[in-house]
Coordinates of C-alpha atoms in Angstrom, one line a residue:
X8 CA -4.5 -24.7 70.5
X9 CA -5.7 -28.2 72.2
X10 CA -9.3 -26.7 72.5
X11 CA -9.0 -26.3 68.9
X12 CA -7.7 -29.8 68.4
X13 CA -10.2 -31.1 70.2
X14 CA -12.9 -29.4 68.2
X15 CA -11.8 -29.9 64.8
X16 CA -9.3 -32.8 65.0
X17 CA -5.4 -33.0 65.0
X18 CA -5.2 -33.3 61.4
X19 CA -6.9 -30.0 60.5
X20 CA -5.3 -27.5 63.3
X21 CA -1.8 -29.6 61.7
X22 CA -3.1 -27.8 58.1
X23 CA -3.6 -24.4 59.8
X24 CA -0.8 -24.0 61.7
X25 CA 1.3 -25.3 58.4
X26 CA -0.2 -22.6 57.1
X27 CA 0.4 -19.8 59.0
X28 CA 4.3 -21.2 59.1
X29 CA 4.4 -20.9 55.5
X30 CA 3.2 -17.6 55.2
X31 CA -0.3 -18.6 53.0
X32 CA -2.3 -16.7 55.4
X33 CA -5.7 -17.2 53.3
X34 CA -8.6 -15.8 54.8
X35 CA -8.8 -14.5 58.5
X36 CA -8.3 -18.4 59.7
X37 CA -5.0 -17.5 61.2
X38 CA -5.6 -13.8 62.5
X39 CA -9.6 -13.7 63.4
X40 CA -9.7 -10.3 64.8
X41 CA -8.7 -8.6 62.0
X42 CA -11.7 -10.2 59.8
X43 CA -13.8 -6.8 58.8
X44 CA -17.0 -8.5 60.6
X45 CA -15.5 -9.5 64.1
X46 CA -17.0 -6.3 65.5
X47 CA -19.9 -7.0 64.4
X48 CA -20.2 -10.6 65.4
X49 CA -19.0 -9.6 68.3
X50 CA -22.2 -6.8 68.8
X51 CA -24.6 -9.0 67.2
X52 CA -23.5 -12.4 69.4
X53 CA -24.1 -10.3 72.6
X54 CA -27.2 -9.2 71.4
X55 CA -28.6 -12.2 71.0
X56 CA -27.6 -13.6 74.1
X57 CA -24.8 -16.0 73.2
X58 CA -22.0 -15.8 76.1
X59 CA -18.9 -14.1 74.9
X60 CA -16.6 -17.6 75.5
X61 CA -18.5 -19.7 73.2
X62 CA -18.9 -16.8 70.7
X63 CA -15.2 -16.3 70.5
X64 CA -14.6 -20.4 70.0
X65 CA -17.4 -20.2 67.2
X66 CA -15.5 -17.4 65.4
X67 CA -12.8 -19.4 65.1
X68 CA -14.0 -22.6 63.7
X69 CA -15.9 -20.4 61.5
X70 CA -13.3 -19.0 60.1
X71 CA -11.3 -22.7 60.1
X72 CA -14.3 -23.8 58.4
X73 CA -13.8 -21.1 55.3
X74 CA -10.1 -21.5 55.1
X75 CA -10.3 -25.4 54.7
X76 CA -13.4 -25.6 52.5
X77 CA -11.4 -24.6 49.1
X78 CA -10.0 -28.2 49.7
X79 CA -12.8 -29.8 50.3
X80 CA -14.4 -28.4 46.9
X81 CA -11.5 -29.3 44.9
X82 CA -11.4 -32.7 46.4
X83 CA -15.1 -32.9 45.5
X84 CA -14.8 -32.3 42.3
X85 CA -11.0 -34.4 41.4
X86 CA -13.4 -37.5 43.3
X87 CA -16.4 -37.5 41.1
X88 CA -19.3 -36.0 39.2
X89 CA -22.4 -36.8 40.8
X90 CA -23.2 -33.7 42.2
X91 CA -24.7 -35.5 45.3
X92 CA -21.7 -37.1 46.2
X93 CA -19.9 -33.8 45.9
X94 CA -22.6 -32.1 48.0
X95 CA -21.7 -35.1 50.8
X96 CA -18.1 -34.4 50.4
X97 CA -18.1 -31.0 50.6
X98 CA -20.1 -30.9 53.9
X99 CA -17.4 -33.2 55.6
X100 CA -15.7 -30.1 56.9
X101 CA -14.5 -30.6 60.6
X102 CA -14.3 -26.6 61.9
X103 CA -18.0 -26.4 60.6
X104 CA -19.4 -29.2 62.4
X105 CA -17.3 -28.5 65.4
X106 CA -19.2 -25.0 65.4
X107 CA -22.6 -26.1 64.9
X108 CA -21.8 -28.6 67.6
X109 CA -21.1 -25.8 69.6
X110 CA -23.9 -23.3 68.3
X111 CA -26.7 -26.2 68.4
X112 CA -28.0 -25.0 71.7
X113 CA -28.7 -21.7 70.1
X114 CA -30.9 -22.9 67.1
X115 CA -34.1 -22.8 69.5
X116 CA -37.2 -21.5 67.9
X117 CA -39.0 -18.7 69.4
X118 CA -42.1 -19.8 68.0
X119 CA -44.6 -23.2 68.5
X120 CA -43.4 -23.8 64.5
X121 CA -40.2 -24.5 62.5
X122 CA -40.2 -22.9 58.9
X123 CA -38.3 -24.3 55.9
X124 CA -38.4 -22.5 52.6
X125 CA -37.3 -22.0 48.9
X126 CA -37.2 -19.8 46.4
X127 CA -35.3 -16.0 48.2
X128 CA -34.8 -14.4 51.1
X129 CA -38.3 -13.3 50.7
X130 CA -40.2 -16.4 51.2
X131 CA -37.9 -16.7 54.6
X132 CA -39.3 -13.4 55.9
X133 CA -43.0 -14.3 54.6
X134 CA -42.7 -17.7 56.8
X135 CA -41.5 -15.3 59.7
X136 CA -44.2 -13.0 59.7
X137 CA -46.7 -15.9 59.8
X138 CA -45.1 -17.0 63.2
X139 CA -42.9 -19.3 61.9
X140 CA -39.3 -19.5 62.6
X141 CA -36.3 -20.0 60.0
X142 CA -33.2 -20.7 60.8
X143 CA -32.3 -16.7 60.1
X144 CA -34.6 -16.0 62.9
X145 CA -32.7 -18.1 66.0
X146 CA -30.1 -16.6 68.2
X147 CA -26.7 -18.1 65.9
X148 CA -29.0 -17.6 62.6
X149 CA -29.6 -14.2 63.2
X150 CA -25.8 -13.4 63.7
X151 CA -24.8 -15.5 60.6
X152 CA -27.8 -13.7 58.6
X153 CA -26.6 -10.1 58.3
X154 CA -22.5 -11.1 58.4
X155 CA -20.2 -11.7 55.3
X156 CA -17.7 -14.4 56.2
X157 CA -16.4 -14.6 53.0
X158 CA -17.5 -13.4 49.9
X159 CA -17.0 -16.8 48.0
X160 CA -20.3 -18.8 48.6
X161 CA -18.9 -22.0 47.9
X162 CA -16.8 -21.4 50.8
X163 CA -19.8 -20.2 53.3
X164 CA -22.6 -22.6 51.5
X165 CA -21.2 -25.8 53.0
X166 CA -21.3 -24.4 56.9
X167 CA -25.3 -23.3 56.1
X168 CA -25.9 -26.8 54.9
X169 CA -24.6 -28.3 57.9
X170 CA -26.3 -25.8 60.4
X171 CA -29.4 -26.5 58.8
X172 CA -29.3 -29.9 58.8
X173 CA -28.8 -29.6 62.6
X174 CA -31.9 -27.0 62.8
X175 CA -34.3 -29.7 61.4
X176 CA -32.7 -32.4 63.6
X177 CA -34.4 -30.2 66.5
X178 CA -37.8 -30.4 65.5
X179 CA -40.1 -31.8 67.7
X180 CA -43.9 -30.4 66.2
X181 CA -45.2 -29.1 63.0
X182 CA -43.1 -27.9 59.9
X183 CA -44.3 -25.6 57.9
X184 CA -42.8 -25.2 54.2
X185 CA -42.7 -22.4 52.2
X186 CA -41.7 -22.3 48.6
X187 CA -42.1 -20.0 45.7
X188 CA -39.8 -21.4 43.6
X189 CA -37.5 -24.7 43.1
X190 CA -33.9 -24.3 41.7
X191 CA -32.1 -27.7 41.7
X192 CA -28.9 -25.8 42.0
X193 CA -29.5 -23.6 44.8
X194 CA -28.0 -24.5 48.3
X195 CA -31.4 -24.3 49.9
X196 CA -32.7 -27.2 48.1
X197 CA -33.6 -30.7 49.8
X198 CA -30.8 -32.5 48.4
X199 CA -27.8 -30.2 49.4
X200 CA -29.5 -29.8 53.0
X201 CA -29.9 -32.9 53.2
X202 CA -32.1 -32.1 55.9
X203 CA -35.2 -30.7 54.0
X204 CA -36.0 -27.4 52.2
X205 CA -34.3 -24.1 53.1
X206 CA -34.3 -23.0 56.9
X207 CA -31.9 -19.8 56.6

């Protein structure tokens, strides 16, 4: 419990253990092990190298991160209508930027070039095979890639915006862009990255 206050603040481990006091068990926040994917994270994290510790810390504030982001979105909204500001509020989340804290060491690109895209999945292998690397193609990107935290989007969306942000932050040479098409609304645009087209 103190590591996780630590990580994600006093204030939102206070909300968690509230509650799994009160019975409103939402998500896998309070009982990670039992999320359908935590086998596979647990394969996939092994396989790409990350030591079990930190992997086990990361699945947590993951899982923090989806439970508290329902919140977050309805605060967004009750606060204002410029979808800008809502992006900005919705990526406050503690557990997710205490996990890609965590995870930053493991965005390294196996390649002389960083790739950002937009417009599918697609255009993210495309930029791959080019020898570029997306964010879907480092160690914790990989993982995140293939695994369903939660079928809700605007509950997972957030946590990709931040990681990303933190992938571009790394970049010290040449970016390569890809895009095949622009969608204002999509959460692999410039504005809700607000670190630069798509790197999933």
């Amino acid at each position: 419990m103190a590591a996780l206050q630590q990580r994600a603040g006093n204030a939102a481990v206070t909300r968690w253990v509230q509650r799994k006091a009160g019975g409103l068990n939402e998500h896998y926040a309070t009982r990670p092990t039992e999320h359908p994917e935590w086998g596979p994270y647990q394969e996939l994290t092994k396989a790409a190298g990350i030591p079990r510790a930190e992997a086990d810390d990361a699945w947590q504030l993951l899982l923090g991160g989806v439970d508290s982001q329902g919140a977050l979105n309805s605060e967004a909204a009750a606060r204002t209508s410029d979808r800008q500001e809502q992006r900005e509020i919705r990526a406050t989340n503690t557990w997710y930027h205490e996990f890609v804290k965590l995870m930053t060491k493991h965005l390294e690109i196996g390649t002389p070039t960083m790739a950002l895209w937009a417009g599918g999945i697609e255009v993210n292998d495309y930029a791959y095979e080019k020898g570029h690397t997306p964010l879907a193609r480092t160690r914790i990107g990989s993982v995140l890639n293939v695994l369903e935290l939660h079928p809700d989007w605007k509950l997972t969306g957030p946590m990709w915006s931040i990681l990303s942000k933190a992938f571009v932050s790394l970049a010290t040479g040449p970016v390569h862009i890809f895009v095949r098409a622009y969608d204002p609304d999509s959460s692999s645009d410039w504005r809700s990255r607000n670190s630069g087209w798509s790197s999933g």
